[in-house]
PDB file of C-alpha atoms in Angstrom:
ATOM      1  CA  ARG A  28      -2.471 -14.195   7.579  1.00 47.00           C
ATOM      2  CA  TYR A  29       0.891 -12.896   8.717  1.00 51.00           C
ATOM      3  CA  GLY A  30       0.345 -13.609  12.384  1.00 56.00           C
ATOM      4  CA  TYR A  31       0.060  -9.925  13.204  1.00 73.00           C
ATOM      5  CA  LYS A  32      -2.997  -8.010  14.292  1.00 87.00           C
ATOM      6  CA  TYR A  33      -3.037  -4.406  13.067  1.00 94.00           C
ATOM      7  CA  SER A  34      -4.297  -1.684  15.364  1.00 96.00           C
ATOM      8  CA  GLU A  35      -7.052   0.679  14.306  1.00 96.00           C
ATOM      9  CA  TRP A  36      -4.443   3.450  14.162  1.00 97.00           C
ATOM     10  CA  GLU A  37      -2.293   1.406  11.738  1.00 97.00           C
ATOM     11  CA  ILE A  38      -5.332   0.557   9.597  1.00 97.00           C
ATOM     12  CA  ARG A  39      -6.286   4.231   9.374  1.00 98.00           C
ATOM     13  CA  MET A  40      -2.697   5.239   8.523  1.00 98.00           C
ATOM     14  CA  MET A  41      -2.639   2.697   5.702  1.00 98.00           C
ATOM     15  CA  ALA A  42      -6.060   3.853   4.483  1.00 98.00           C
ATOM     16  CA  LYS A  43      -4.867   7.457   4.424  1.00 98.00           C
ATOM     17  CA  LEU A  44      -1.853   6.531   2.314  1.00 98.00           C
ATOM     18  CA  VAL A  45      -3.989   4.378   0.013  1.00 98.00           C
ATOM     19  CA  TYR A  46      -6.294   7.383  -0.425  1.00 98.00           C
ATOM     20  CA  LEU A  47      -3.358   9.646  -1.286  1.00 97.00           C
ATOM     21  CA  GLU A  48      -1.840   7.124  -3.693  1.00 95.00           C
ATOM     22  CA  ALA A  49      -4.980   5.615  -5.251  1.00 93.00           C
ATOM     23  CA  GLY A  50      -8.083   7.421  -4.004  1.00 89.00           C
ATOM     24  CA  SER A  51      -9.457   7.859  -7.509  1.00 91.00           C
ATOM     25  CA  GLN A  52      -8.484   4.367  -8.660  1.00 94.00           C
ATOM     26  CA  SER A  53     -10.599   1.218  -8.561  1.00 97.00           C
ATOM     27  CA  TYR A  54     -11.240  -0.747  -5.389  1.00 98.00           C
ATOM     28  CA  ARG A  55      -8.998  -3.501  -6.805  1.00 98.00           C
ATOM     29  CA  CYS A  56      -6.130  -1.026  -7.173  1.00 97.00           C
ATOM     30  CA  GLN A  57      -6.705   0.301  -3.649  1.00 98.00           C
ATOM     31  CA  LYS A  58      -6.388  -3.243  -2.277  1.00 98.00           C
ATOM     32  CA  ALA A  59      -3.194  -3.734  -4.277  1.00 98.00           C
ATOM     33  CA  ILE A  60      -1.672  -0.553  -2.797  1.00 98.00           C
ATOM     34  CA  ALA A  61      -2.625  -1.732   0.705  1.00 98.00           C
ATOM     35  CA  SER A  62      -0.974  -5.060  -0.120  1.00 97.00           C
ATOM     36  CA  VAL A  63       2.256  -3.322  -1.108  1.00 97.00           C
ATOM     37  CA  ILE A  64       2.324  -1.428   2.208  1.00 98.00           C
ATOM     38  CA  ILE A  65       1.917  -4.655   4.178  1.00 97.00           C
ATOM     39  CA  ASN A  66       4.355  -6.571   1.973  1.00 97.00           C
ATOM     40  CA  ARG A  67       7.017  -3.872   2.463  1.00 96.00           C
ATOM     41  CA  SER A  68       6.432  -3.862   6.208  1.00 96.00           C
ATOM     42  CA  LYS A  69       6.894  -7.616   6.432  1.00 94.00           C
ATOM     43  CA  ARG A  70       9.761  -7.879   3.942  1.00 95.00           C
ATOM     44  CA  TYR A  71      11.892  -5.226   5.604  1.00 94.00           C
ATOM     45  CA  GLY A  72      10.761  -5.866   9.207  1.00 93.00           C
ATOM     46  CA  ARG A  73       9.415  -2.369   9.743  1.00 94.00           C
ATOM     47  CA  SER A  74       6.341  -1.115  11.526  1.00 96.00           C
ATOM     48  CA  ILE A  75       3.508   0.270   9.420  1.00 97.00           C
ATOM     49  CA  TYR A  76       4.490   3.770  10.554  1.00 97.00           C
ATOM     50  CA  ASN A  77       8.139   3.308   9.530  1.00 97.00           C
ATOM     51  CA  THR A  78       7.102   1.687   6.252  1.00 97.00           C
ATOM     52  CA  ILE A  79       4.845   4.598   5.327  1.00 98.00           C
ATOM     53  CA  TYR A  80       7.447   7.209   6.236  1.00 97.00           C
ATOM     54  CA  GLU A  81      10.435   5.374   4.725  1.00 96.00           C
ATOM     55  CA  PRO A  82      12.378   8.068   2.844  1.00 95.00           C
ATOM     56  CA  GLY A  83      11.870   8.103  -0.911  1.00 91.00           C
ATOM     57  CA  VAL A  84       9.217   5.380  -1.053  1.00 93.00           C
ATOM     58  CA  PHE A  85       5.748   6.926  -0.791  1.00 94.00           C
ATOM     59  CA  GLY A  86       5.780  10.473  -2.159  1.00 92.00           C
ATOM     60  CA  PRO A  87       2.600  11.755  -0.491  1.00 95.00           C
ATOM     61  CA  ALA A  88       3.406  10.249   2.933  1.00 96.00           C
ATOM     62  CA  TYR A  89       4.022  13.716   4.361  1.00 96.00           C
ATOM     63  CA  LYS A  90       0.281  14.407   3.944  1.00 97.00           C
ATOM     64  CA  VAL A  91      -0.907  11.330   5.865  1.00 97.00           C
ATOM     65  CA  SER A  92      -1.357  13.078   9.214  1.00 95.00           C
ATOM     66  CA  ARG A  93      -3.763  15.647   7.768  1.00 97.00           C
ATOM     67  CA  THR A  94      -5.706  13.350   5.431  1.00 97.00           C
ATOM     68  CA  ASN A  95      -9.062  11.671   5.861  1.00 97.00           C
ATOM     69  CA  PRO A  96      -9.372   8.408   3.959  1.00 96.00           C
ATOM     70  CA  SER A  97     -12.396   7.638   1.830  1.00 97.00           C
ATOM     71  CA  SER A  98     -14.727   4.870   2.970  1.00 97.00           C
ATOM     72  CA  SER A  99     -13.582   2.842  -0.043  1.00 97.00           C
ATOM     73  CA  CYS A 100      -9.917   3.059   0.956  1.00 98.00           C
ATOM     74  CA  LEU A 101     -10.691   2.201   4.559  1.00 98.00           C
ATOM     75  CA  ARG A 102     -12.775  -0.776   3.419  1.00 97.00           C
ATOM     76  CA  ALA A 103      -9.981  -1.909   1.050  1.00 98.00           C
ATOM     77  CA  VAL A 104      -7.372  -1.862   3.833  1.00 97.00           C
ATOM     78  CA  ARG A 105      -9.692  -3.681   6.246  1.00 96.00           C
ATOM     79  CA  GLU A 106     -10.363  -6.351   3.630  1.00 96.00           C
ATOM     80  CA  VAL A 107      -6.648  -6.887   2.955  1.00 96.00           C
ATOM     81  CA  VAL A 108      -5.894  -7.033   6.684  1.00 95.00           C
ATOM     82  CA  ARG A 109      -8.728  -9.508   7.235  1.00 94.00           C
ATOM     83  CA  ASN A 110      -8.315 -11.717   4.141  1.00 93.00           C
ATOM     84  CA  GLY A 111      -4.658 -11.301   3.182  1.00 93.00           C
ATOM     85  CA  CYS A 112      -2.790  -9.433   0.508  1.00 95.00           C
ATOM     86  CA  THR A 113      -4.019  -9.502  -3.073  1.00 96.00           C
ATOM     87  CA  LEU A 114      -0.454  -9.480  -4.438  1.00 96.00           C
ATOM     88  CA  PRO A 115       2.362 -11.968  -3.755  1.00 96.00           C
ATOM     89  CA  ARG A 116       4.674 -11.113  -0.860  1.00 95.00           C
ATOM     90  CA  SER A 117       7.480 -10.268  -3.277  1.00 95.00           C
ATOM     91  CA  VAL A 118       5.515  -7.333  -4.769  1.00 96.00           C
ATOM     92  CA  VAL A 119       6.787  -4.319  -2.854  1.00 95.00           C
ATOM     93  CA  ILE A 120       6.952  -1.551  -5.482  1.00 92.00           C
ATOM     94  CA  PHE A 121       4.439   0.390  -7.550  1.00 92.00           C
ATOM     95  CA  ARG A 122       4.598   3.337  -9.889  1.00 86.00           C
ATOM     96  CA  ASN A 123       1.662   5.338 -11.180  1.00 81.00           C
ATOM     97  CA  ARG A 124       1.210   5.999 -14.905  1.00 70.00           C
ATOM     98  CA  HIS A 125       4.486   4.627 -16.240  1.00 66.00           C
ATOM     99  CA  TYR A 126       6.586   1.519 -15.950  1.00 63.00           C
ATOM    100  CA  HIS A 127       9.806   1.751 -14.005  1.00 63.00           C
ATOM    101  CA  THR A 128      13.087  -0.031 -14.581  1.00 66.00           C
ATOM    102  CA  PHE A 129      13.643  -1.376 -11.092  1.00 69.00           C
ATOM    103  CA  GLY A 130      12.235  -4.644  -9.843  1.00 75.00           C
ATOM    104  CA  ARG A 131      10.426  -7.232 -11.931  1.00 83.00           C
ATOM    105  CA  ARG A 132       7.072  -6.255 -13.389  1.00 85.00           C
ATOM    106  CA  TYR A 133       4.189  -8.201 -11.892  1.00 89.00           C
ATOM    107  CA  CYS A 134       1.023  -6.507 -13.167  1.00 92.00           C
ATOM    108  CA  CYS A 135      -0.660  -3.232 -14.078  1.00 91.00           C
ATOM    109  CA  ILE A 136      -3.954  -2.149 -12.502  1.00 94.00           C
ATOM    110  CA  ASP A 137      -5.577   1.115 -13.596  1.00 93.00           C
ATOM    111  CA  GLY A 138      -2.288   2.409 -14.975  1.00 89.00           C
ATOM    112  CA  VAL A 139      -0.390   1.591 -11.778  1.00 92.00           C
ATOM    113  CA  TYR A 140       2.556  -0.774 -12.342  1.00 91.00           C
ATOM    114  CA  PHE A 141       3.336  -3.257  -9.573  1.00 93.00           C
ATOM    115  CA  SER A 142       6.723  -4.969  -9.338  1.00 92.00           C
ATOM    116  CA  SER A 143       8.546  -7.480  -7.201  1.00 91.00           C
ATOM    117  CA  MET A 144      12.099  -7.395  -5.938  1.00 83.00           C
TER     118      MET A 144
END
């Protein structure tokens, strides 16, 4: 949908981060997290790698290299890559368990608050 074909390595990196951020959440929430990763990459013109490791954005990113994603997270990322993001392009922020004061609230899925900039 964005005119970019993701490599298997990029898909697995995203799935690992989705697992770390939302591995115990619903499949819908996992797809939303994957959408935020892609939206951030496109909005700020960064590679998937640089998006994931952007300082101060994804707390558990330092664990990505030694993580194995669940089949659900891998499937969620593949679906988003194939069919497009489940959140509007402007949604580039999420926070687990409590609302944050930055951005504009878009929705809440499984206690994860998604916001746009």
